[in-house]
Coordinates of C-alpha atoms and ligand atoms in Angstrom, one line a residue:
M1 CA 14.3 -10.5 13.4
R2 CA 13.4 -9.1 10.0
V3 CA 10.1 -8.3 8.3
L4 CA 9.9 -8.8 4.5
K5 CA 6.9 -7.4 2.6
F6 CA 6.2 -8.5 -1.0
G7 CA 4.0 -6.3 -3.2
G8 CA 1.4 -7.3 -5.8
S9 CA 3.8 -7.5 -8.7
S10 CA 6.2 -9.7 -6.7
V11 CA 3.4 -12.3 -6.2
A12 CA 1.6 -11.7 -9.5
N13 CA 1.8 -15.4 -10.7
A14 CA 3.5 -18.7 -10.1
E15 CA 6.8 -17.7 -11.8
N16 CA 7.1 -14.7 -9.5
I17 CA 6.1 -16.5 -6.4
K18 CA 8.9 -19.0 -7.0
K19 CA 11.3 -16.0 -6.9
V20 CA 9.7 -14.8 -3.7
N21 CA 10.0 -18.2 -2.1
E22 CA 13.7 -18.3 -2.8
I23 CA 14.1 -14.9 -1.1
I24 CA 12.1 -16.1 1.9
K25 CA 14.3 -19.2 2.2
K26 CA 17.5 -17.2 2.0
S27 CA 16.3 -14.7 4.6
A28 CA 15.2 -17.5 7.0
Q29 CA 18.6 -19.0 6.8
Q30 CA 20.0 -15.8 8.4
D31 CA 17.3 -14.7 10.8
K32 CA 13.8 -15.2 12.2
T33 CA 11.6 -13.9 9.4
I34 CA 8.1 -12.6 9.1
I35 CA 6.6 -12.2 5.6
V36 CA 3.8 -9.9 4.7
V37 CA 2.2 -10.2 1.3
S38 CA -0.1 -8.2 -1.0
A39 CA -2.8 -9.8 -3.2
L40 CA -1.8 -11.1 -6.6
S41 CA -1.4 -7.9 -8.7
G42 CA -4.6 -6.4 -9.9
V43 CA -6.8 -8.8 -7.7
T44 CA -7.8 -6.1 -5.2
D45 CA -9.0 -3.9 -8.1
M46 CA -10.9 -6.8 -9.6
L47 CA -12.6 -7.7 -6.4
L48 CA -13.7 -4.1 -5.8
Q49 CA -14.8 -3.8 -9.4
S50 CA -16.9 -6.9 -9.1
G51 CA -18.7 -5.3 -6.2
T52 CA -19.3 -2.0 -8.0
K53 CA -20.4 -3.7 -11.2
A54 CA -22.8 -5.8 -9.3
A55 CA -24.2 -2.7 -7.5
D56 CA -24.7 -1.1 -11.0
G57 CA -26.6 -4.2 -12.1
D58 CA -23.9 -5.2 -14.6
E59 CA -23.5 -8.9 -14.7
V60 CA -19.9 -8.6 -15.9
Y61 CA -19.0 -9.1 -12.2
K62 CA -19.5 -12.9 -12.8
E63 CA -16.8 -12.9 -15.5
N64 CA -14.5 -10.9 -13.1
I65 CA -14.9 -13.5 -10.4
R66 CA -14.1 -16.3 -12.9
T67 CA -10.9 -14.5 -13.8
I68 CA -10.0 -14.1 -10.1
E69 CA -10.6 -17.9 -9.7
H70 CA -8.6 -18.7 -12.8
R71 CA -5.6 -16.7 -11.7
H72 CA -5.4 -18.4 -8.3
F73 CA -6.1 -21.9 -9.7
E74 CA -3.3 -21.4 -12.3
A75 CA -0.8 -20.3 -9.6
I76 CA -1.7 -23.4 -7.5
K77 CA -1.4 -25.7 -10.4
Q78 CA 2.1 -24.4 -11.3
L79 CA 3.4 -24.3 -7.7
I80 CA 2.1 -27.4 -6.1
P81 CA 2.3 -31.1 -7.3
V82 CA -1.1 -32.5 -8.4
A83 CA -1.3 -34.9 -5.5
H84 CA -1.2 -32.1 -3.0
Q85 CA -3.4 -29.5 -4.8
S86 CA -6.9 -30.5 -3.7
H87 CA -6.9 -28.9 -0.2
L88 CA -5.8 -25.6 -1.6
L89 CA -8.0 -25.7 -4.6
S90 CA -11.0 -26.3 -2.4
L91 CA -9.9 -23.4 -0.1
V92 CA -9.9 -21.1 -3.1
K93 CA -13.2 -22.5 -4.4
K94 CA -14.8 -21.8 -1.0
S95 CA -13.6 -18.2 -1.1
I96 CA -14.7 -17.7 -4.7
N97 CA -18.2 -19.0 -3.7
E98 CA -18.3 -16.5 -0.8
I99 CA -17.2 -13.7 -3.2
E100 CA -19.9 -14.8 -5.6
D101 CA -22.5 -14.9 -2.8
I102 CA -21.5 -11.4 -1.6
C103 CA -21.7 -10.0 -5.1
N104 CA -25.1 -11.7 -5.8
G105 CA -26.3 -9.9 -2.7
I106 CA -24.9 -6.6 -3.9
F107 CA -26.5 -7.2 -7.3
L108 CA -30.0 -7.9 -5.7
L109 CA -29.8 -4.8 -3.4
S110 CA -28.1 -2.6 -6.1
E111 CA -26.0 -1.3 -3.2
I112 CA -22.5 -1.6 -1.9
T113 CA -21.3 -0.2 1.4
P114 CA -17.7 0.5 2.5
R115 CA -18.0 -2.4 4.9
T116 CA -18.9 -4.8 2.1
K117 CA -16.1 -3.4 0.0
D118 CA -13.6 -4.3 2.8
R119 CA -15.0 -7.8 3.1
L120 CA -14.6 -8.3 -0.7
A121 CA -11.1 -6.7 -0.9
S122 CA -9.9 -8.8 2.0
Y123 CA -10.0 -12.0 -0.1
G124 CA -7.0 -10.9 -2.2
E125 CA -4.4 -11.0 0.5
W126 CA -6.0 -13.9 2.3
L127 CA -5.7 -16.1 -0.8
S128 CA -2.2 -15.0 -1.9
S129 CA -0.8 -15.6 1.6
Q130 CA -2.4 -19.1 1.8
I131 CA -1.0 -20.1 -1.6
I132 CA 2.5 -18.9 -0.8
A133 CA 2.4 -20.6 2.6
A134 CA 1.2 -23.9 1.0
S135 CA 3.8 -23.7 -1.8
L136 CA 6.6 -23.3 0.7
N137 CA 5.3 -26.0 3.0
Y138 CA 5.0 -28.5 0.1
S139 CA 8.6 -27.8 -0.8
S140 CA 9.6 -28.9 2.8
F141 CA 10.1 -25.4 4.0
E142 CA 8.2 -24.7 7.2
I143 CA 6.3 -21.5 7.3
T144 CA 3.5 -20.6 9.7
W145 CA 0.5 -18.8 8.3
K146 CA -1.1 -16.3 10.7
D147 CA -4.3 -14.4 10.1
A148 CA -3.8 -10.6 10.3
K149 CA -7.4 -10.4 11.6
E150 CA -6.1 -12.0 14.8
L151 CA -3.4 -9.4 15.2
I152 CA -4.5 -6.0 13.9
V153 CA -7.4 -4.2 15.5
T154 CA -8.8 -1.0 14.0
N155 CA -11.8 1.4 14.3
S156 CA -14.8 1.0 12.0
N157 CA -13.7 3.5 9.5
F158 CA -14.2 0.9 6.7
T159 CA -11.8 1.2 3.6
H160 CA -9.4 3.5 5.6
A161 CA -9.5 2.0 9.1
E162 CA -7.3 3.5 11.8
V163 CA -5.2 1.1 13.9
D164 CA -5.8 0.8 17.6
F165 CA -2.1 0.5 18.4
E166 CA -2.5 -0.4 22.1
K167 CA -4.6 -3.5 21.3
T168 CA -2.7 -4.3 18.2
N169 CA 0.8 -4.1 19.7
K170 CA -0.4 -6.3 22.6
K171 CA -1.8 -9.0 20.3
I172 CA 1.3 -9.0 18.0
R173 CA 3.7 -9.2 20.9
S174 CA 1.9 -11.9 22.7
Y175 CA 1.5 -14.0 19.6
F176 CA 5.1 -13.9 18.6
K177 CA 6.3 -14.4 22.1
E178 CA 4.4 -17.7 22.4
A179 CA 4.9 -19.0 18.8
D180 CA 7.9 -21.1 18.4
A181 CA 8.1 -21.1 14.6
H182 CA 11.0 -19.5 12.8
T183 CA 9.3 -18.2 9.7
F184 CA 5.8 -16.7 9.5
I185 CA 3.5 -15.4 6.7
I186 CA 0.7 -12.9 7.2
P187 CA -1.7 -11.3 4.7
G188 CA -1.2 -7.6 4.5
F189 CA -3.9 -4.9 4.3
I190 CA -6.5 -6.8 6.3
A191 CA -7.6 -6.1 9.9
V192 CA -10.8 -6.3 12.1
N193 CA -12.7 -3.8 14.2
K194 CA -13.5 -4.3 17.8
K195 CA -16.5 -6.5 16.9
G196 CA -14.4 -8.7 14.7
I197 CA -15.7 -7.4 11.4
T198 CA -13.3 -7.2 8.5
T199 CA -11.7 -3.8 7.8
T200 CA -8.8 -2.7 5.6
L201 CA -6.0 -0.3 6.1
G202 CA -6.6 1.6 2.8
R203 CA -5.2 1.0 -0.6
G204 CA -1.5 0.0 -0.6
G205 CA -2.1 -1.0 3.1
S206 CA 0.2 -4.1 3.0
D207 CA 3.2 -1.8 3.5
Y208 CA 1.5 -0.5 6.6
T209 CA 0.8 -4.0 8.0
A210 CA 4.5 -4.7 7.6
A211 CA 5.4 -1.5 9.3
I212 CA 3.0 -2.1 12.2
I213 CA 4.5 -5.6 12.8
T214 CA 8.1 -4.3 12.5
T215 CA 7.6 -1.6 15.1
A216 CA 5.5 -3.8 17.5
L217 CA 8.3 -6.4 17.6
N218 CA 11.1 -3.9 17.3
A219 CA 12.5 -5.9 14.4
D220 CA 16.0 -5.1 13.1
I221 CA 14.8 -4.2 9.6
L222 CA 11.8 -3.9 7.3
E223 CA 12.5 -5.0 3.7
I224 CA 10.1 -3.8 1.1
W225 CA 10.4 -6.1 -1.9
T226 CA 9.0 -4.6 -5.1
D227 CA 9.7 -4.5 -8.9
V228 CA 12.3 -1.8 -9.0
S229 CA 15.8 -1.7 -7.6
G230 CA 15.1 1.2 -5.2
M231 CA 14.5 4.9 -5.2
M232 CA 16.1 6.8 -8.1
T233 CA 17.7 10.2 -8.5
A234 CA 15.0 11.1 -11.0
D235 CA 12.1 9.5 -12.8
P236 CA 13.8 7.0 -15.2
R237 CA 11.0 7.4 -17.7
L238 CA 11.9 11.1 -18.0
T239 CA 15.7 11.1 -17.3
S240 CA 17.8 8.4 -19.1
N241 CA 20.8 8.7 -16.7
A242 CA 18.8 8.4 -13.5
K243 CA 20.6 6.2 -10.9
V244 CA 19.5 4.2 -7.9
I245 CA 20.1 6.0 -4.6
H246 CA 21.7 3.4 -2.3
H247 CA 21.3 5.2 0.9
I248 CA 18.8 7.9 1.9
S249 CA 17.5 9.4 5.1
Y250 CA 13.8 9.0 6.1
R251 CA 13.2 12.7 5.6
E252 CA 14.6 12.7 2.1
A253 CA 12.7 9.5 1.2
M254 CA 9.5 11.0 2.5
E255 CA 10.1 14.2 0.6
L256 CA 10.8 12.3 -2.7
S257 CA 7.8 10.0 -2.2
H258 CA 5.5 12.9 -1.5
F259 CA 6.5 14.5 -4.8
G260 CA 6.1 11.6 -7.1
A261 CA 8.7 8.8 -6.3
K262 CA 6.1 6.2 -5.5
V263 CA 8.4 3.4 -4.2
I264 CA 7.3 4.0 -0.6
Y265 CA 4.2 5.5 0.8
P266 CA 5.1 8.1 3.5
P267 CA 2.4 7.3 6.1
T268 CA 3.5 3.7 5.9
I269 CA 7.0 4.2 7.1
Q270 CA 6.1 6.7 9.8
P271 CA 5.9 4.1 12.6
V272 CA 9.2 2.5 11.5
M273 CA 10.8 5.9 11.2
N274 CA 9.7 6.9 14.7
K275 CA 11.6 3.9 16.0
G276 CA 14.6 4.5 13.8
I277 CA 14.3 1.0 12.2
P278 CA 15.9 0.8 8.8
V279 CA 13.7 0.2 5.7
W280 CA 15.4 -1.5 2.8
I281 CA 13.8 -1.4 -0.7
K282 CA 14.8 -4.4 -2.7
N283 CA 13.9 -5.8 -6.2
T284 CA 12.3 -9.2 -6.3
F285 CA 13.4 -9.6 -9.9
A286 CA 17.0 -8.6 -9.2
P287 CA 17.6 -9.6 -5.6
D288 CA 21.4 -9.1 -5.9
D289 CA 20.9 -5.4 -6.6
Y290 CA 21.7 -3.4 -3.5
G291 CA 18.4 -1.4 -3.6
T292 CA 17.9 1.6 -1.3
K293 CA 18.4 1.6 2.4
V294 CA 16.5 4.2 4.3
T295 CA 17.8 5.2 7.7
T296 CA 17.6 8.1 10.2
E297 CA 20.9 9.5 9.3
I298 CA 23.2 8.7 6.4
D299 CA 27.0 8.6 6.4
K300 CA 28.5 11.6 4.8
S301 CA 31.0 9.9 2.5
A302 CA 33.0 11.9 0.0
E303 CA 30.7 10.7 -2.7
D304 CA 27.7 12.2 -0.8
E305 CA 29.5 15.5 -0.5
E306 CA 29.6 15.6 -4.3
N307 CA 26.0 14.6 -4.7
I308 CA 24.5 17.2 -2.5
V309 CA 21.2 16.9 -4.3
R310 CA 19.9 13.3 -3.4
G311 CA 17.2 13.2 -6.0
I312 CA 14.7 15.1 -8.0
S313 CA 11.1 14.0 -8.2
S314 CA 8.2 15.2 -10.3
I315 CA 4.5 15.0 -10.4
N316 CA 2.2 15.1 -13.4
N317 CA -1.4 16.0 -13.9
I318 CA -1.4 19.1 -11.7
S319 CA -3.6 22.1 -12.1
L320 CA -2.5 25.6 -11.2
L321 CA -5.1 27.8 -9.6
S322 CA -4.2 31.5 -9.1
L323 CA -6.1 34.0 -7.2
E324 CA -4.9 37.5 -7.9
G325 CA -5.9 41.1 -7.7
G326 CA -4.9 44.5 -6.4
G327 CA -7.9 44.9 -4.2
M328 CA -6.7 42.1 -1.9
V329 CA -3.4 43.7 -0.8
G330 CA -3.4 44.2 3.0
I331 CA -6.9 42.8 3.5
P332 CA -7.0 39.7 5.7
G333 CA -9.1 36.6 5.0
F334 CA -8.7 35.9 1.3
S335 CA -6.5 32.8 1.8
R336 CA -8.9 31.4 4.4
R337 CA -11.8 31.8 2.0
L338 CA -9.9 30.1 -0.9
F339 CA -8.7 27.2 1.3
G340 CA -12.2 26.9 2.9
A341 CA -13.8 26.6 -0.5
L342 CA -11.3 24.0 -1.6
S343 CA -11.7 21.9 1.5
S344 CA -15.5 22.1 1.3
E345 CA -15.2 20.5 -2.1
Q346 CA -12.7 17.9 -0.8
I347 CA -10.0 19.2 -3.1
N348 CA -6.5 18.3 -2.0
V349 CA -3.9 21.1 -2.2
I350 CA -0.4 19.9 -3.1
L351 CA 1.6 23.1 -3.1
I352 CA 1.0 26.8 -2.2
T353 CA 3.0 29.9 -3.2
Q354 CA 2.1 33.4 -2.2
S355 CA 3.6 36.7 -3.2
S356 CA 2.5 40.0 -1.7
S357 CA 4.2 43.0 -0.4
E358 CA 3.2 46.4 1.0
H359 CA 4.6 47.9 -2.2
S360 CA 3.1 45.5 -4.6
I361 CA -0.2 46.4 -6.2
L362 CA -0.9 42.8 -7.0
W363 CA -1.5 40.0 -4.5
L364 CA -1.1 36.6 -5.9
L365 CA -1.9 33.2 -4.3
T366 CA -1.2 30.1 -6.4
V367 CA -2.1 26.6 -5.3
M368 CA -1.6 23.3 -7.1
I369 CA -4.3 20.7 -7.1
P370 CA -4.6 17.3 -8.8
I371 CA -5.8 17.8 -12.3
K372 CA -8.6 15.2 -11.8
Q373 CA -10.1 17.6 -9.2
R374 CA -10.1 20.6 -11.6
E375 CA -13.5 19.8 -13.0
Q376 CA -14.9 19.7 -9.5
W377 CA -13.5 23.2 -8.8
I378 CA -14.9 24.6 -12.1
K379 CA -18.3 23.1 -11.2
Y380 CA -18.1 24.7 -7.8
L381 CA -17.2 28.2 -9.3
K382 CA -20.0 27.9 -11.8
M383 CA -22.5 27.0 -9.0
K384 CA -21.2 30.0 -6.9
S385 CA -21.5 32.5 -9.7
S386 CA -25.0 31.4 -10.8
Ligands
LIG401 N1 -3.9 -5.2 -2.2 C1 -4.1 -3.9 -1.6 C2 -4.1 -2.9 -2.7 O1 -4.0 -3.2 -3.9 C3 -3.0 -3.6 -0.6 C4 -1.6 -3.7 -1.1 O2 -1.3 -4.3 -2.1 O3 -0.7 -3.1 -0.4 O4 -4.3 -1.7 -2.4

């Protein structure tokens, strides 16, 4: 059994969905296949933006909703013959009316809560998965749509809900044990809390949905289909001779992702990694490219011996913060105070270096923080010194 996850750019429009459908069909010829999909690219942002605009009293949210409607209608019109469109068009229309009602409520109250944000954001994956399922079914390929809300249970930490693995694994295993279909499609990112209220797994959460299903079912492989041909030895925008890494270990992949190579999101692959299930990164727009296979260990071929450095990643927009002074040598507690202040301001530390010695007259602690949090830090310092 294999799990295939398609990201937002892979399902951005009808043209791309056709490519996705071909990949699904090919996979299903070889194995039982479960598909997890993201929303059409940009739709989650637009849904959330509609909510925040409505809360700000900005009626531009109505235009946003029209654009969301148009994108889905266009996809349906290009994927499904006219005679069979009406059911799906009315399904989309019903969701759009609900989105509108929710946003009108937000507009009246001038307030949006995390719970409402999740409700709004959930429409993206719900719609994309319905459209892909219908387009495949109309092309005489049988695929069973299953609501992620019936499979994934979380706590009520809206917008970043944590999965209740005991309940979730039980639900996933019992559903797939009973279901006799060969190919399934599930919306990513969406879940429910114990009361059945919609939650989401955090931005980029569709990868996580796929990983949860992969591990619950002990699938043979998780394929992440995206718009690049895998992880690269360096950022291709900065290094012209960067190459795709065909094989990488989980640890190396996590390390590269943490420092800028955004192809996979480390927490996502954690459950898959714990079980040693391979993750294969593939390109929807170049399906014959090998991509990158991530496994526990990698074979040490001669080529690998030559390429001891697997890859170099980089991160931009980082601010350096140095705390230095002679008076701090040998006096405990300075690091704790600095990190305490950063954490009280919710500032995320990316890297720490420290140099001090008994002989040094200078003690230097340098931390790196995202540049967008720099202003926050400056404001904090000003407040403290005033
Ligand atoms: N659609 C969600 C997002 O944009 C989840 C995902 O695509 O993985 O964050």
